[in-house]
XYZ file of C-alpha atoms in Angstrom:
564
model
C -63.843 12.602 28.985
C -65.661 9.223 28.971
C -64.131 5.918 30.323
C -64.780 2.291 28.716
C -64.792 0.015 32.263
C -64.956 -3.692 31.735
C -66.460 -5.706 33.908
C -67.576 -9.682 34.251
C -71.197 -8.424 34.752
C -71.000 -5.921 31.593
C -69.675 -2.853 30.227
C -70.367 0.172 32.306
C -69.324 4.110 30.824
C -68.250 6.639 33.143
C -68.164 10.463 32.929
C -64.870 12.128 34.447
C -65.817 15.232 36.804
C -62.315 16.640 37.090
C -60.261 16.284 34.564
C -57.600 17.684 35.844
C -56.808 15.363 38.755
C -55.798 13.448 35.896
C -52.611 15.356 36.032
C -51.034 13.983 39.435
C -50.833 10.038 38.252
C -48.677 9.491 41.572
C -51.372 10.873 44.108
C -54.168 9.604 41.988
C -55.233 6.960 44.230
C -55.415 9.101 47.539
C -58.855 10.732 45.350
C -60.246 7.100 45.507
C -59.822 6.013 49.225
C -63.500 6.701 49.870
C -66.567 6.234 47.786
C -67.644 9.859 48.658
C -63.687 11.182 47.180
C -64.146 8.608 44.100
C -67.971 10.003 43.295
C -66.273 13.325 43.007
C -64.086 12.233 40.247
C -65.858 9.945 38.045
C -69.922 9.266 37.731
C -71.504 6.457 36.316
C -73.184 7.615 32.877
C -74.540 3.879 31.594
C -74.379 0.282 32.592
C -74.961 -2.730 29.884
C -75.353 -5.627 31.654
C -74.424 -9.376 30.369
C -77.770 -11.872 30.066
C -75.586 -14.941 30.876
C -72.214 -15.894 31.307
C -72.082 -17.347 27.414
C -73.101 -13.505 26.269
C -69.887 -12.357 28.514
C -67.588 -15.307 27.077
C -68.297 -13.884 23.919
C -67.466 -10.330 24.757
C -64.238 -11.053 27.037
C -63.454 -12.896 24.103
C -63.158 -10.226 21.393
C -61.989 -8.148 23.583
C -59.022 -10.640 24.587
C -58.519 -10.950 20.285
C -58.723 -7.224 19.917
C -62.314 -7.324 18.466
C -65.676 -5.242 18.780
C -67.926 -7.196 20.094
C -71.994 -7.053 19.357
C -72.724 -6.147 23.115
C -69.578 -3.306 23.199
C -71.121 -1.986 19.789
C -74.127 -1.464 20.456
C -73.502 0.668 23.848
C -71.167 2.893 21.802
C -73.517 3.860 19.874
C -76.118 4.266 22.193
C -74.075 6.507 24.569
C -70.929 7.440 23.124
C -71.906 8.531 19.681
C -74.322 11.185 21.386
C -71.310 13.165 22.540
C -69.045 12.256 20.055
C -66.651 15.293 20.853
C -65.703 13.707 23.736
C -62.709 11.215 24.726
C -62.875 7.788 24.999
C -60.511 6.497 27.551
C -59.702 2.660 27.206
C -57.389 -0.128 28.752
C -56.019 -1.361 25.555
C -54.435 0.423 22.960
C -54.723 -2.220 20.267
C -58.844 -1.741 20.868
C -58.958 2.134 20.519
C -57.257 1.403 17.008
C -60.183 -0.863 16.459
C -63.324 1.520 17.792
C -61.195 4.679 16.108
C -61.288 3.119 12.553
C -65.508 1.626 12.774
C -66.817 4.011 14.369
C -64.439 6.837 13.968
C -64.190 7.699 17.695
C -61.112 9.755 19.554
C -59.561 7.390 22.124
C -56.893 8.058 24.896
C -54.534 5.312 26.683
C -51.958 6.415 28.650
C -50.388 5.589 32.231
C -53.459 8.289 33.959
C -56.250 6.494 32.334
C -54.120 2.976 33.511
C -53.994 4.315 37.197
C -57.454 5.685 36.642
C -58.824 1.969 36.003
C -57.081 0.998 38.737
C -58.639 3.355 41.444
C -62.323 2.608 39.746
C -61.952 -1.278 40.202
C -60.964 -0.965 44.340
C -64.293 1.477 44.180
C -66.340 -1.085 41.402
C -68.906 -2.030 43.881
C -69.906 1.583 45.198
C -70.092 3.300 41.913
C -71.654 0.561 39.798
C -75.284 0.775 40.748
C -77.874 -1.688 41.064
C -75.702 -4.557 41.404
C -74.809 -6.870 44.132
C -71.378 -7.563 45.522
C -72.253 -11.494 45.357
C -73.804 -11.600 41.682
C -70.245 -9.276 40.421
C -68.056 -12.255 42.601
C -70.756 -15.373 40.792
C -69.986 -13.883 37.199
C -66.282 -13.373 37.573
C -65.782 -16.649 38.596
C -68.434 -18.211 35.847
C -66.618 -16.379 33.417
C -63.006 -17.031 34.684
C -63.577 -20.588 34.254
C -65.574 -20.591 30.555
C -62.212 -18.172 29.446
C -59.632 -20.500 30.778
C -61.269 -23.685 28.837
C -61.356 -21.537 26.023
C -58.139 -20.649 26.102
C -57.198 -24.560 26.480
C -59.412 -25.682 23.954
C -61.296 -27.664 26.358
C -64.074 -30.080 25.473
C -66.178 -32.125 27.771
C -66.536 -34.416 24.895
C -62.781 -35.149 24.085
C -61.191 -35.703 27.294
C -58.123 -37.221 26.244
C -56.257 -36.283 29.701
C -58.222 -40.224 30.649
C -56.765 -42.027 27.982
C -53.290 -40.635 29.242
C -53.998 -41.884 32.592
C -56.137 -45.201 31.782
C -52.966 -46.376 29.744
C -50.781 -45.606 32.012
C -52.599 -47.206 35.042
C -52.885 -50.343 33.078
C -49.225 -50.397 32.156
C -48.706 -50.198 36.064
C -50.928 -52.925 36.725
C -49.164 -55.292 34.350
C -46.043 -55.503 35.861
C -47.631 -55.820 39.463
C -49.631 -58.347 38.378
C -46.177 -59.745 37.114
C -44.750 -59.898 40.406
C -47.214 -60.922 42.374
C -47.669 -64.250 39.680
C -43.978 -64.886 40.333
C -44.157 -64.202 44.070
C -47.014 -66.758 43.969
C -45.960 -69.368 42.140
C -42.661 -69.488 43.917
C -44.234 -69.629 47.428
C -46.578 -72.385 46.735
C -44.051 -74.219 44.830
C -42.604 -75.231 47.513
C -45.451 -77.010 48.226
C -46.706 -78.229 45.296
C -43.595 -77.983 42.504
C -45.561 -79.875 40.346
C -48.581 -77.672 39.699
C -47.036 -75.316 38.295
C -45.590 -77.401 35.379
C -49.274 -78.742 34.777
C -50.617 -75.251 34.677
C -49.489 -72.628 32.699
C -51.713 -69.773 32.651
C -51.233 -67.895 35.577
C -54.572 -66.703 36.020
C -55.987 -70.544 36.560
C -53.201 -71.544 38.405
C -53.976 -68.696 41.538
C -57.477 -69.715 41.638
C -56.520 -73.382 41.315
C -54.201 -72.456 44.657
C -57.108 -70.416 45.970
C -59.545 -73.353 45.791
C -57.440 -76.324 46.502
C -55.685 -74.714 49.745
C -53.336 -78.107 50.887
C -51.807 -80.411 48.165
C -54.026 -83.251 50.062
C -57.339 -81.562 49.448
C -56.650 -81.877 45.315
C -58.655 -85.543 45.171
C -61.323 -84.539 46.822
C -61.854 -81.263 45.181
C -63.821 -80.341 42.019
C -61.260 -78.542 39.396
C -63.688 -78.291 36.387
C -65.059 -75.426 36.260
C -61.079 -73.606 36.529
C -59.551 -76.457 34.679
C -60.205 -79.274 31.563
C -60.509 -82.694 32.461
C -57.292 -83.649 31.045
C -55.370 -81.280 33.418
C -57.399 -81.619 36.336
C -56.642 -85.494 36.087
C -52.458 -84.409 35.674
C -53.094 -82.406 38.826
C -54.443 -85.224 40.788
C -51.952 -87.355 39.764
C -49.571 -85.393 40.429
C -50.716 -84.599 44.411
C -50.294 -87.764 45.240
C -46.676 -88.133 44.212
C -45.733 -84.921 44.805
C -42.041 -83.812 46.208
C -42.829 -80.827 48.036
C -42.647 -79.574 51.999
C -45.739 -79.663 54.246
C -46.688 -76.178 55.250
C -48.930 -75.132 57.820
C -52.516 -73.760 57.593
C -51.031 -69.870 58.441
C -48.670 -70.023 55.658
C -51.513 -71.616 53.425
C -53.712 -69.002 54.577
C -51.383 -65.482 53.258
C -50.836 -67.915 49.673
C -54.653 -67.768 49.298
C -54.777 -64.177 50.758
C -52.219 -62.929 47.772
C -54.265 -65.114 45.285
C -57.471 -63.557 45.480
C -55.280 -60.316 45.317
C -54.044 -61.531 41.485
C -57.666 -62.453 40.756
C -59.329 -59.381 41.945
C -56.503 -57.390 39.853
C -56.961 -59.278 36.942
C -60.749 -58.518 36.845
C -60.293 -55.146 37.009
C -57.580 -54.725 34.566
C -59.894 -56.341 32.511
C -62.467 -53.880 33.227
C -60.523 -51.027 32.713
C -59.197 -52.132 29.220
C -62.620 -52.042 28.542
C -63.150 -48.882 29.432
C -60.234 -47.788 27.886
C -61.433 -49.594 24.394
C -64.742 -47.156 24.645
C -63.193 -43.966 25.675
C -60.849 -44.816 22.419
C -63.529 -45.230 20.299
C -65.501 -42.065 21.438
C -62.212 -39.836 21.105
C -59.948 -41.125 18.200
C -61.809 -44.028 16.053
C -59.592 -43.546 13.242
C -56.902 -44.542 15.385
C -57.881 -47.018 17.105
C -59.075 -48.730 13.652
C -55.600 -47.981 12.383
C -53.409 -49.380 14.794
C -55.654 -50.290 17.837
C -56.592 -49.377 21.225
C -53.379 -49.809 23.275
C -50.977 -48.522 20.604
C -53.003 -45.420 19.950
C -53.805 -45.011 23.544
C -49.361 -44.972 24.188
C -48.863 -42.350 21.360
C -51.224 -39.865 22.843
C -49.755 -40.552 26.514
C -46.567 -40.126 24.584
C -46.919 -36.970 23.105
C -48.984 -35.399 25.729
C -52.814 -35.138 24.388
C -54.227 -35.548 20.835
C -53.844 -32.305 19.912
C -50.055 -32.279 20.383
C -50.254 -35.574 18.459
C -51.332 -33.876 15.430
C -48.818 -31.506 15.450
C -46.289 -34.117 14.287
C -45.382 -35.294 11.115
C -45.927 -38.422 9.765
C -41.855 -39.705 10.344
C -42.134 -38.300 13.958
C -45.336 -40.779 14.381
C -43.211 -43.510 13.244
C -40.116 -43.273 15.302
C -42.135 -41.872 18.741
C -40.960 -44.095 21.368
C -37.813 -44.820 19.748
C -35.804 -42.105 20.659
C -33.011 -42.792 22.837
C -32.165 -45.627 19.680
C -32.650 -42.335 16.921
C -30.326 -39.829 18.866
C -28.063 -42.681 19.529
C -27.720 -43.234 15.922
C -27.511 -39.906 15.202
C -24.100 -39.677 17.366
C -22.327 -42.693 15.636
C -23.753 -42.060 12.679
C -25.502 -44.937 11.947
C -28.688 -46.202 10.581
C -32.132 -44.319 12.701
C -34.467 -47.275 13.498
C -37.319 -47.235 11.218
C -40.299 -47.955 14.258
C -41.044 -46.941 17.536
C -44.283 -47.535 19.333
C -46.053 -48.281 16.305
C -44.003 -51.884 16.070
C -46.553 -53.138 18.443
C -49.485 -52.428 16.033
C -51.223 -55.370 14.630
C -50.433 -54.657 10.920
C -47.014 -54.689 11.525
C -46.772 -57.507 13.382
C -48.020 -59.543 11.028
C -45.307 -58.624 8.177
C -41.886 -60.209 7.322
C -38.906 -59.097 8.412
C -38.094 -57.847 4.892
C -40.774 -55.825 4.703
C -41.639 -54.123 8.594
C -39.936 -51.141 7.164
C -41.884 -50.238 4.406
C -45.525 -51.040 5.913
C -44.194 -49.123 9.307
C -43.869 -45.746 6.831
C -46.679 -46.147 4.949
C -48.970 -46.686 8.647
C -47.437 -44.193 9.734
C -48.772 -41.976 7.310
C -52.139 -42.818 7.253
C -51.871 -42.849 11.054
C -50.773 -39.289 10.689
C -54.323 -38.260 8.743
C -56.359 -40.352 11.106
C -55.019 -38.507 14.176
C -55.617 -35.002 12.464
C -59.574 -36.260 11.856
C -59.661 -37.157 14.698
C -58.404 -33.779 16.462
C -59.605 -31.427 14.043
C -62.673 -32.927 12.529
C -65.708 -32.616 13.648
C -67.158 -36.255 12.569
C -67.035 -38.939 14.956
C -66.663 -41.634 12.385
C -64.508 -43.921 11.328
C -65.001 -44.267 8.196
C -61.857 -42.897 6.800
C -59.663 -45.133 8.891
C -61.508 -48.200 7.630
C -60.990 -47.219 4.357
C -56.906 -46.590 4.874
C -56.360 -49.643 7.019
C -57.936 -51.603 3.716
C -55.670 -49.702 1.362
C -52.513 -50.776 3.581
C -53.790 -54.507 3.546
C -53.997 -54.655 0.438
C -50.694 -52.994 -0.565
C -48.996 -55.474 2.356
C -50.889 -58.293 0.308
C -49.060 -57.210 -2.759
C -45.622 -56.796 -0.936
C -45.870 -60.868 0.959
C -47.275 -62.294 -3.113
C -44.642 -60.242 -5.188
C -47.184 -58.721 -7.094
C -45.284 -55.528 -7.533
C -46.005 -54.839 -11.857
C -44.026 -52.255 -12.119
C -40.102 -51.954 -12.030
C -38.167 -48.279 -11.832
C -37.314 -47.313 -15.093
C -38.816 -48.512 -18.227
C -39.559 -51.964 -16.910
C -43.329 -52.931 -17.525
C -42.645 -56.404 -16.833
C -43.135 -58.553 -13.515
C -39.346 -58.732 -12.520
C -38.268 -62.536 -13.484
C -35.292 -63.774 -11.269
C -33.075 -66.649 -13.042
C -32.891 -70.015 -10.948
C -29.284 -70.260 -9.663
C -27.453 -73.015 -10.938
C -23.916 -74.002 -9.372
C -21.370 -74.769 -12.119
C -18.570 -76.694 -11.080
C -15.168 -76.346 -13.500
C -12.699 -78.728 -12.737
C -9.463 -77.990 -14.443
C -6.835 -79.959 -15.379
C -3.222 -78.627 -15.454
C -1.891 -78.620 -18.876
C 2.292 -79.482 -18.829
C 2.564 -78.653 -22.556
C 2.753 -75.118 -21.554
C 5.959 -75.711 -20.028
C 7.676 -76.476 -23.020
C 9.517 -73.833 -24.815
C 9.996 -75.760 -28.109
C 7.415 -75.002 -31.249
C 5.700 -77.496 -32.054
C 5.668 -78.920 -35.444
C 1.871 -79.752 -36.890
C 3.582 -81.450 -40.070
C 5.297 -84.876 -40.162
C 8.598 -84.727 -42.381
C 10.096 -87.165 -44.998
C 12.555 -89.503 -43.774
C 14.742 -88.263 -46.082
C 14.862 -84.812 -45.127
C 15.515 -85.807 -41.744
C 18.389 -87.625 -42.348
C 19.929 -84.695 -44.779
C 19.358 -82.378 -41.471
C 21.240 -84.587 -39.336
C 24.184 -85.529 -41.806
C 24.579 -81.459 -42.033
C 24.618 -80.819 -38.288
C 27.037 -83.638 -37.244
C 30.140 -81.083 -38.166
C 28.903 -78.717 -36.344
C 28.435 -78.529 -32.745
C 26.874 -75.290 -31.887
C 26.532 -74.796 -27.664
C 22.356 -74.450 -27.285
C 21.001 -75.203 -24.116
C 19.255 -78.524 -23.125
C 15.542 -78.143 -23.594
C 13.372 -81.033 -22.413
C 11.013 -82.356 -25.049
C 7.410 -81.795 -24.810
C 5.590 -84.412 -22.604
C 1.908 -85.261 -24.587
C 4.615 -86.082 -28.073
C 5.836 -89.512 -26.238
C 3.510 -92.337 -27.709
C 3.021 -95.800 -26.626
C 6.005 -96.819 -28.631
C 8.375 -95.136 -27.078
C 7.167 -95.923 -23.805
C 7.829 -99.830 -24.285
C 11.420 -98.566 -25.973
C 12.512 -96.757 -22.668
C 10.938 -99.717 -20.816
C 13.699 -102.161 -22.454
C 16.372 -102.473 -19.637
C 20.030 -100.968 -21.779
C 22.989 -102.228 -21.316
C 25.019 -100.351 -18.418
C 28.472 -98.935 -19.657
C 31.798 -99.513 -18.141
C 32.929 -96.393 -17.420
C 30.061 -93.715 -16.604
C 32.207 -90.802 -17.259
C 33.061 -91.085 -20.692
C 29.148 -92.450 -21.537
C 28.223 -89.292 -19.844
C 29.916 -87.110 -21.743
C 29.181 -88.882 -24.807
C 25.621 -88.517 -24.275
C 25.678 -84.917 -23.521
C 27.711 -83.867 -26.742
C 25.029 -86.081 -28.744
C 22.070 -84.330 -27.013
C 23.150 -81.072 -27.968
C 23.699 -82.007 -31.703
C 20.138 -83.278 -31.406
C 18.957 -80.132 -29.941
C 20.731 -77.892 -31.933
C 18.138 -78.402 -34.753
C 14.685 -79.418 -35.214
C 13.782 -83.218 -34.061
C 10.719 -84.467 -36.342
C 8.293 -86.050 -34.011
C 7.749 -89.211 -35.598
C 8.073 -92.780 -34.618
C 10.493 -93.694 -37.627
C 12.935 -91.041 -36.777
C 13.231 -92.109 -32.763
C 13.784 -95.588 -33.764
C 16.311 -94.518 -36.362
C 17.903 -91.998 -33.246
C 18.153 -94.974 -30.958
C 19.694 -97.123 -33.574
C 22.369 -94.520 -33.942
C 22.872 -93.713 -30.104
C 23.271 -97.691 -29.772
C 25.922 -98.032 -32.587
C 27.595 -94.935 -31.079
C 28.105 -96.345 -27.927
C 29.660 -99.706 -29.124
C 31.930 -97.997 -31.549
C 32.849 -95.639 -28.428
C 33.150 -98.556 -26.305
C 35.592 -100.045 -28.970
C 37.938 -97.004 -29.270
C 37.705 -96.892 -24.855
C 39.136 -100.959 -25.119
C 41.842 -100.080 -27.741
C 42.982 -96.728 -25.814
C 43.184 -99.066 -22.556
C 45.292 -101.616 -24.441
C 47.909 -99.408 -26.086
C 48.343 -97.308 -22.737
C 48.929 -100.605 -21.380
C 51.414 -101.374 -23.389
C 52.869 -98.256 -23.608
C 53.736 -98.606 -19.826
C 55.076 -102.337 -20.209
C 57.946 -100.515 -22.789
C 58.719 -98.197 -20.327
C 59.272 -100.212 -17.577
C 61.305 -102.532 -19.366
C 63.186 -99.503 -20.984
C 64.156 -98.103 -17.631
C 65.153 -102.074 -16.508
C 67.516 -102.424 -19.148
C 68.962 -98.561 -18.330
C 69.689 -99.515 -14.976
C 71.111 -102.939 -16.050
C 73.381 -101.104 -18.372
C 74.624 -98.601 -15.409
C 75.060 -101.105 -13.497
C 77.451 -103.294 -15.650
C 79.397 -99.709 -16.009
C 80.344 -100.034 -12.182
């Protein structure tokens, strides 16, 4: 039986002298305590050695994949082939399968040739010939460290792991340079309140403090190379009538001590945003010509490297940073926001409000191929992210001018939008509609009107009192009703007179006409006198009536009385 032993330095074949040692698996390792016992069992037959450590990446390679490689090859069929009847014992099943179907060879793996591997590794040194204990140690490790960054995918040249940490150092340094502005300006101000009005960037103001030291020192201090001439006169002025404390030289002393502190941090924040800008460019131009340095830097700190990056999808790009807001919405069931860290890129930033949405999508998709170029590709241009940054321009020029031609559907046309025009109806109400009595369009004959009320005088059917349409009264009538009438003894009997002629009246059609209401008041007039007449006549014979009686009864009692 022959045995396949790998090895960092090469591939090395060994002859088995006892097969059946093989046998006892448990006590196979007492047989290997010596090299004397383990040169009994096994005997080196051939040795290939590696040329350099690339040769055995190659090889620990295919075999890691399951592959034949060109070194392993050619020993098989240098040594192995020549005693082809024999066994070839081997550490992995999956690459027997392999040798068994190319170069049609019988191979063994089982838990003996497992413990046998063991037991020749403790004795490698003493039965691999030829070769020093320090090179084997040199080209394990060589090789241990080529394997493990091919395993990680590991480039020199892409070294993304200092974006991650350049970004995230200058994030750091913003916010202490934050506080240490605030702490500054705050300390000094009570000193000088009034410079920090004057000044406003923060960067001027410390080395304004830095250089100026005591509010007293301002008018005899040249300001213009930190400051205009405009300002620097403001901040003259401005010592001499200035409302702060006095302070002594020790406190002065720590202010100027924590200024050159903001200016030293400033000018290396600076520098490191520069080198940040290159290592961008060298790594991922397409996406730092899509959405810039710092936003493209923060997505690959966010999702880990640039490889991870790539894995996602284009609507994972857009919402990345956003997702406390996204799983948030997810719970209440409300609208997922529609950006994350890609707000913050300049494209977006320049948009309305109306249309942030649809340019964040479409960058997001274009970001999306950029970052996969960038990963995957193996041009260092950025060509293609020029050319997609002009697309979306132009397609946000189109959105901010309107210039969208085509309408869903079978619209061709640019969309026209009517002007809005406020229409103000002011309506009258209309009393006519309360009237229930038809209205008649034709005038009558006098004569016809005059039959109609002869026949209805008779009769006196009970109809119920229906007020006559308001628009019908006409000038005319208004001067009639404003003609004081003549007020009526008694009201009762007037009142009832009136009533039983308004129901006559109403009982059948009144022509609207001037004539006839003239003619109707005529009547009602000569009514009322005649009634009054009757009313006088009634009075007098009651009246006398009464008198009779009285005197009746006078004379009864007269008579009775002449009786007694």
């Amino acid at each position: 039986m022959l045995v396949l032993f790998e090895t960092a330095a090469g591939y090395a074949i060994f002859k088995v002298l006892d097969e059946s040692k093989l046998q006892q698996v448990d006590s196979l390792y007492k047989e290997f305590e010596t090299p004397e016992k383990a040169n009994k069992i096994v005997k080196m037959k051939h040795f290939e050695k590696f040329q350099d450590t690339t040769e055995a990446l190659a090889a620990a390679t295919a075999l890691v994949e399951g592959k034949i490689g060109k070194s392993l090859k050619k020993v098989l069929k240098k040594v192995v082939a020549k005693e082809a009847h024999e066994q070839l014992a081997i550490s992995d099943a999956k690459l027997g399968g392999v040798i068994k179907d190319k170069l049609d060879l019988s191979c063994v793996h089982s838990p003996a040739v497992a413990e046998l591997m063991r037991c020749i590794r403790s004795q490698m040194e003493n039965l691999i010939t030829g070769l020093p204990p320090r090179e084997i140690s040199a080209m394990s490790l060589g090789l241990a460290h080529s394997l493990s960054r091919y395993k990680l995918k590991f480039s020199p040249d892409k070294v993304d792991t200092m974006i991650v940490q350049a970004i995230s150092l200058l994030d750091d340094l913003d916010k202490e340079l934050n506080n240490y502005i605030m702490r500054c300006r705050e300390w000094y101000g009570w000193h000088f309140p009034e410079l920090g009005k004057t000044i406003t960037d923060n960067l001027a103001y410390c080395k304004t403090v830095r250089k100026i030291g005591d509010r007293t020192n301002v008018a005899s201090t040249d300001l213009s190379d930190i400051l205009p001439e405009e300002i620097e006169a403001e901040v003259k002025l401005a010592a001499e009538i200035s409302m702060g404390t006095e302070v002594s030289e020790q406190d002065i002393g720590n202010i100027r001590h924590l200024c050159d502190q903001v200016v030293e941090i400033s000018e290396y924040r600076a520098q490191l945003y520069d080198y940040l800008k290159n290592r961008m460019m060298a790594i991922a131009p397409n996406l730092t010509v899509m959405v810039g340095e710092l936003v493209g830097a923060r997505l690959i700190s966010h999702a880990g490297s640039l490889l991870n990056l790539a894995k996602h999808p284009a609507s994972t790009v857009q919402i990345l940073g956003a997702e406390k807001a996204l799983f948030r919405a997810l719970k209440t069931r409300k609208d997922t926001p529609k950006y994350g860290l890609i707000y913050h890129a300049s494209l977006v930033g320049q948009t309305t409000a109306k249309n942030k949405g649809k340019i964040s999508r479409m960058l997001a998709a274009k970001t999306a191929l950029a970052i996969r170029y960038d990963a995957l590709g193996e041009d260092t241009n950025a060509e293609m992210g020029a050319e997609n940054r002009a697309k979306l321009e132009a397609r946000l020029r189109q959105l901010e001018e309107k210039g969208i031609r085509r309408i869903s559907g079978t619209g061709k046309a640019m969309a026209k939008m009517d002007k809005y025009q406020h229409k103000s109806e002011v309506r009258i109400y209309d009393p006519s509609a309360d009237s229930t009595i038809p209205s008649t369009s034709k005038k009558r004959k006098f004569a016809e009107v005059e039959e109609e009320e002869e026949a209805a005088e008779p009769t006196t059917p009970v109809v119920k009192f229906k007020k006559p349409k308001k628009e019908l009264v006409t000038e005319e009538e208004m001067e009639a009703t404003a003609v004081p009438e003549e007020i009526p003894k008694k009201k009762k009997k007037k009142k009832d007179k009136k009533a039983e002629e308004e129901v006559k009246e109403e009982g059948e059609e009144v022509p609207v006409t001037e004539t006839s209401e003239k003619k109707k008041k005529k009547k009602d007039k000569k009514a009322e006198e005649e009634q009054e007449e009757v009313n006088e006549n009634q009075e007098v014979s009651v009246t006398e009536m009464s008198k009779n009686k009285k005197k009746k009864k006078k004379k009864v009692k007269e008579e009775e009385g002449g009786d007694d």
